[in-house]
XYZ file of C-alpha atoms in Angstrom:
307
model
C -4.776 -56.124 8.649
C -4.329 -52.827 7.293
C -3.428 -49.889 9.639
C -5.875 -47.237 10.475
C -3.287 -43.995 9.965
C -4.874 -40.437 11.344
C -2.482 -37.173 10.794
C -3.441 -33.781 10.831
C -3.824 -31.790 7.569
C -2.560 -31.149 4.677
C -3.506 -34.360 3.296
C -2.790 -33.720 0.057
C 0.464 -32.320 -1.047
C 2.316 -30.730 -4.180
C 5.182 -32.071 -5.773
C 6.533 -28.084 -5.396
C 9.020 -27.833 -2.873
C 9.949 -24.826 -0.074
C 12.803 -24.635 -1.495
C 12.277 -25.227 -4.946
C 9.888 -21.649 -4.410
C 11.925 -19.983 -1.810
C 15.059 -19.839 -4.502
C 12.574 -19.259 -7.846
C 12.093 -15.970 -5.941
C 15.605 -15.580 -5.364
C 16.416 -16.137 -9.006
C 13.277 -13.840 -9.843
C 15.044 -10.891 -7.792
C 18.306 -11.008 -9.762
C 16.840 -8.527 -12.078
C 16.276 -5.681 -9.757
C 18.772 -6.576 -8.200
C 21.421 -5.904 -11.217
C 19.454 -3.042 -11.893
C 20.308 -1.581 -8.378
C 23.793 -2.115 -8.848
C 24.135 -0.501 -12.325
C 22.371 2.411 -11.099
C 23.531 2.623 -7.640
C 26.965 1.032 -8.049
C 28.222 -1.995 -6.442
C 28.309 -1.041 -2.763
C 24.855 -2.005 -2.364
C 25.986 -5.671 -3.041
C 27.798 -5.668 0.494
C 24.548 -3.878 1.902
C 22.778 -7.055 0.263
C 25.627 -9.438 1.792
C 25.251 -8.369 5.233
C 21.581 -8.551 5.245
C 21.504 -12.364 3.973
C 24.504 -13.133 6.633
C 22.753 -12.193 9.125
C 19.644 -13.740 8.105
C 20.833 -16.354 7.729
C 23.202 -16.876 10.876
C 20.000 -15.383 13.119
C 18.333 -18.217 12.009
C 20.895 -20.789 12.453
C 21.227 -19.424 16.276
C 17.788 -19.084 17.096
C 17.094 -22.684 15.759
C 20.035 -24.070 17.866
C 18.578 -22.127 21.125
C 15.552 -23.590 20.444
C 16.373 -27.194 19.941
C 15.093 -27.763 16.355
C 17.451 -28.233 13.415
C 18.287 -25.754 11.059
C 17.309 -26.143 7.613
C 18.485 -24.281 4.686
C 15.111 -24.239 2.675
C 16.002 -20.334 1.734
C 13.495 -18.641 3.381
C 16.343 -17.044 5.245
C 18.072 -16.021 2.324
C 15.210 -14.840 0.725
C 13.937 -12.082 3.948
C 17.869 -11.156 3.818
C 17.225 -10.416 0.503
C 13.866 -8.670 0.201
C 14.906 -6.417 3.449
C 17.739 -5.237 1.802
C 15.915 -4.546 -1.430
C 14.123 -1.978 0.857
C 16.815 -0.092 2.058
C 18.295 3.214 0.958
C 21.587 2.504 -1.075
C 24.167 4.553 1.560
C 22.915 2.749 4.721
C 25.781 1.817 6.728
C 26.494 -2.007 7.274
C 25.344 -2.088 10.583
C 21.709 -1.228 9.385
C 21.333 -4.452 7.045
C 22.533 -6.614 10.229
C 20.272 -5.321 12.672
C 17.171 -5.689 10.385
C 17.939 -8.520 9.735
C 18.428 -10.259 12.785
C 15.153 -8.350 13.829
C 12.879 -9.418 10.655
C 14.596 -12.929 11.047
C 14.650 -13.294 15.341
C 11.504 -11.208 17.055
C 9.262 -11.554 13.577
C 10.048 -15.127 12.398
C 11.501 -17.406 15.133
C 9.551 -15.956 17.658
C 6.334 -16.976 16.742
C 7.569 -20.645 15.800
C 9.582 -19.931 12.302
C 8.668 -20.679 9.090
C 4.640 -20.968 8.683
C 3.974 -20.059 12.582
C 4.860 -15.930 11.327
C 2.181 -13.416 11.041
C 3.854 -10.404 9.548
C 5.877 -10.389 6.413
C 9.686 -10.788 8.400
C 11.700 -8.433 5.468
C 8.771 -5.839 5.875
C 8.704 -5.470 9.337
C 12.306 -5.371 9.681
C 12.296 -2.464 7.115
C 9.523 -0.684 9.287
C 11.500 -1.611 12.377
C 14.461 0.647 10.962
C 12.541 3.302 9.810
C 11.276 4.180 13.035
C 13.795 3.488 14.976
C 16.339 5.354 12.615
C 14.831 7.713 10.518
C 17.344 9.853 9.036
C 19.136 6.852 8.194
C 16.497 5.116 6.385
C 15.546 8.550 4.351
C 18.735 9.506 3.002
C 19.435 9.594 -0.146
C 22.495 10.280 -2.391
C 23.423 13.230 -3.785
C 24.616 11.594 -6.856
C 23.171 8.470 -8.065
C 22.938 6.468 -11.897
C 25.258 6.871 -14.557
C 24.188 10.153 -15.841
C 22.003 11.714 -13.234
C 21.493 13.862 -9.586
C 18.902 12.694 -7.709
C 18.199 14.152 -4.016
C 14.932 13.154 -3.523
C 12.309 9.902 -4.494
C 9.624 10.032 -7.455
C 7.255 9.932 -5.067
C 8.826 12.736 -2.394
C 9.072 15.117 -6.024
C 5.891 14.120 -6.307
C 4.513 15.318 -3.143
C 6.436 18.304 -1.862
C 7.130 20.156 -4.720
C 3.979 18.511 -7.551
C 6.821 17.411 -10.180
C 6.129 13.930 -11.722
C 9.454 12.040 -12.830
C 8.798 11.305 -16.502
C 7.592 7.548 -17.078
C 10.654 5.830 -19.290
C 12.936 6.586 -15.921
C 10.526 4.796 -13.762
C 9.993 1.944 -15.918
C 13.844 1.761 -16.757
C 14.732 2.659 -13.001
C 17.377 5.522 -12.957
C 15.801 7.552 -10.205
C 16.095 7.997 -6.975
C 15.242 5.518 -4.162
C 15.922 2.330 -2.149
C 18.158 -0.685 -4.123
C 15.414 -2.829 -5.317
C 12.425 -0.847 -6.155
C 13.039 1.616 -8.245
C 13.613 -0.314 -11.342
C 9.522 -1.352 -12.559
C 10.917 -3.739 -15.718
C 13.324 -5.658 -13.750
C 10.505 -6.343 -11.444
C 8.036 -7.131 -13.838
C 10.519 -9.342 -15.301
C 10.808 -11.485 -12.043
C 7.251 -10.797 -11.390
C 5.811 -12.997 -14.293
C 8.431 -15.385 -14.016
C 6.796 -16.470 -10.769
C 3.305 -16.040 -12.102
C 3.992 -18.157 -15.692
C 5.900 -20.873 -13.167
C 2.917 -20.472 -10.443
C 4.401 -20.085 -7.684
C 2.319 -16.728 -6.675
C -0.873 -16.064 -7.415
C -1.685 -13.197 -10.072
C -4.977 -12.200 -8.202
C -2.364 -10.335 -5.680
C -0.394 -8.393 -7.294
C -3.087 -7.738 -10.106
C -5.614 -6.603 -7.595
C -2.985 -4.287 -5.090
C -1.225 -2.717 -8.356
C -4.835 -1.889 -10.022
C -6.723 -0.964 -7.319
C -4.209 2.010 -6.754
C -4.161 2.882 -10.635
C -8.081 2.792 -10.488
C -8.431 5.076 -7.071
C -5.384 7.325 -8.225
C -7.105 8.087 -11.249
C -10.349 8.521 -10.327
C -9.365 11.393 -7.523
C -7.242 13.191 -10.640
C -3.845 11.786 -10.482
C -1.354 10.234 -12.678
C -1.905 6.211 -12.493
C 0.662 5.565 -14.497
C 3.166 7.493 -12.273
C 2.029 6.129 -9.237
C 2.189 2.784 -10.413
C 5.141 2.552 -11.475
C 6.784 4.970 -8.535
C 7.928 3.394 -5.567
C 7.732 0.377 -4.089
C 4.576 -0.804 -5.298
C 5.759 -3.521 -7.880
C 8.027 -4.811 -5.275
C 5.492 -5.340 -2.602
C 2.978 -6.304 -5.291
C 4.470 -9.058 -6.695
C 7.227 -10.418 -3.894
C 5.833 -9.364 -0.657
C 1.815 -9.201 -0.879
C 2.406 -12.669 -2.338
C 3.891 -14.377 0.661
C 2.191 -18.120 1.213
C 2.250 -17.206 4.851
C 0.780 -14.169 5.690
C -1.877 -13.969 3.024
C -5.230 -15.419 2.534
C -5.635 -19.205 1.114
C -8.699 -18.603 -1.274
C -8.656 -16.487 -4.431
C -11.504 -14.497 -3.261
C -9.328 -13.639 -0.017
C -6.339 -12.606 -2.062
C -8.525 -10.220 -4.044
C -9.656 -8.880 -0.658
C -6.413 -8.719 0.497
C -5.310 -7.036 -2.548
C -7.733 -4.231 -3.024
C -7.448 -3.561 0.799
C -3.508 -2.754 0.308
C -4.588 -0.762 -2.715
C -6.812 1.310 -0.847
C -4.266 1.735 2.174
C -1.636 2.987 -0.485
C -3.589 5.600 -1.918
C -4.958 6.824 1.398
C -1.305 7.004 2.693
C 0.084 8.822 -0.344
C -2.755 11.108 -0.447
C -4.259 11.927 2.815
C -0.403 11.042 5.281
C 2.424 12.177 5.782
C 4.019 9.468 4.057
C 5.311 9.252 0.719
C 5.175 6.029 0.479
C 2.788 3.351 2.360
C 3.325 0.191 0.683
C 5.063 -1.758 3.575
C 2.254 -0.452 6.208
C -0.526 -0.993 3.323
C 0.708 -4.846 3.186
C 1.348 -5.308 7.052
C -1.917 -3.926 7.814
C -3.498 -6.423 5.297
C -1.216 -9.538 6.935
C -2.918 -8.524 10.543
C -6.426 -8.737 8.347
C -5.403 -12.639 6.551
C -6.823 -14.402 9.425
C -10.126 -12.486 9.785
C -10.604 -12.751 5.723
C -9.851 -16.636 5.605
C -12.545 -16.910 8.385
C -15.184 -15.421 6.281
C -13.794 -16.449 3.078
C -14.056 -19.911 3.797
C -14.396 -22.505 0.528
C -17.678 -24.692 0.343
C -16.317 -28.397 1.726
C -16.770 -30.394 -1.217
C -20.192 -32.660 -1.118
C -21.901 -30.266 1.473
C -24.547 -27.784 0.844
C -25.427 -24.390 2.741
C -27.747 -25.108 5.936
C -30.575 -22.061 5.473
C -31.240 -20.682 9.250
């Protein structure tokens, strides 16, 4: 007689791995991450080192103190990563470590570990920093790149003294700003290597990035600049597109997309912020919930009872 076997869901399951995505993004983020250190020089690698140490060790501790066994699926790795992606260039060592262990212990383990989170770990750990050390987080170099002086972000030209930063440097990457975002073609590089493998979802990325060109424009601005400015094509296509703390249906994802959008523009525009895409995308990960309750796909062989 054959047994009767009842689990909980997912009953059906990809071939795709955790890890098998968690170090496709990893390999995606070489790119920008090259591109930081030809522009910034190769000091930000031991910025990058720290943060994945830490990450990674955090994880290791927090999994012992909890009883469970560690697991190297990369998911440590990758928050190391993407958190020190975020940071400015000259942050001292110390910076990396505690963000890390933040994004990785408090945001992460805390809530159960990988799956269980409900914030995007790297992005809160970045926000974590910048309020807890602000003049840290917003300095920038006097002299950065190979052939340039930059004081001060696109974005922060932008804003306080109305100069736009002239598109081939943004798309190439040799301005001012933290290691990983300020080079748009490495990211889009990485960025459609995950979309042509499918391991994120274009609707994301596609939906954040032209909800702010459409908005942007249509209140007089440059879309183009504020496009590619920033750290919009590195939350777009690496951190909006977390399996975690985003919605599971298409429809949600454009939600959740446009909703970052709109939380971008409004903080570039109508803030004090330069900036906005890590509390555009944070704001959207408290909403994922909420959208995949009223987002919910039609169960297959059902129909819609009329009230």
């Amino acid at each position: 007689m054959n047994k009767l076997v009842v689990s909980p869901s997912p009953h059906i399951k990809d071939s795709i791995t955790v890890e098998e995505i968690m170090y496709s993004v990893i390999i995606a983020l070489v790119p920008a991450v090259v591109a930081g250190a030809y522009f910034f020089g190769i000091e930000i690698l031991a910025v990058i080192a720290v943060s994945i140490l830490t990450a990674v060790v955090t994880e290791y501790v927090a999994m012992k103190l909890m009883k469970r066994k560690f697991r190297n699926d990369g998911s440590a790795i990758l928050t190391g990563l993407l958190l020190a992606l975020t940071l400015p260039p000259t942050v001292p060592l110390w910076i990396p470590a505690v963000g890390a262990f933040f994004a990785i212990a408090i945001v992460k383990c805390a809530f159960g570990g990988l799956g269980h989170n409900i914030f995007n770990p790297a992005l809160a750990g970045r926000i974590f920093l910048a309020l807890s050390w602000p003049s840290l987080m917003r300095k920038w170099p006097e002299w950065v790149g190979p052939d340039g002086i930059t004081t001060a972000t696109p974005l922060q030209l932008w804003k306080f003294q109305n100069t736009l930063t002239p598109y081939f440097k943004l798309f190439i990457g040799n301005v001012g700003g933290c290691i990983g975002e300020t080079s748009a073609l490495a990211l889009l590089i990485g960025g459609l290597f995950l979309i042509s493998r499918k391991y994120i979802d274009w609707k994301i990325p596609v939906s954040f990035i032209g909800t702010v060109g459409l908005l942007m424009f249509l209140l007089g601005q440059d879309p183009i600049f504020h496009i590619l400015a920033g750290g919009l094509f590195l939350g777009a296509f690496f951190m909006a597109t977390d399996y975690v703390t985003t919605p599971l249906t298409g429809k949600g994802r454009v939600i959740f997309g446009v909703g970052a959008g709109i939380l971008v523009v409004i903080f570039r525009m109508y803030s004090g912020m330069t900036e906005g895409v890590a509390f555009s995308i944070l704001i959207m990960n408290a909403f994922t919930p909420l959208i995949d309750k009223v987002i919910k796909p039609k169960v297959y062989g059902t129909t819609k009872v009329k009230t």
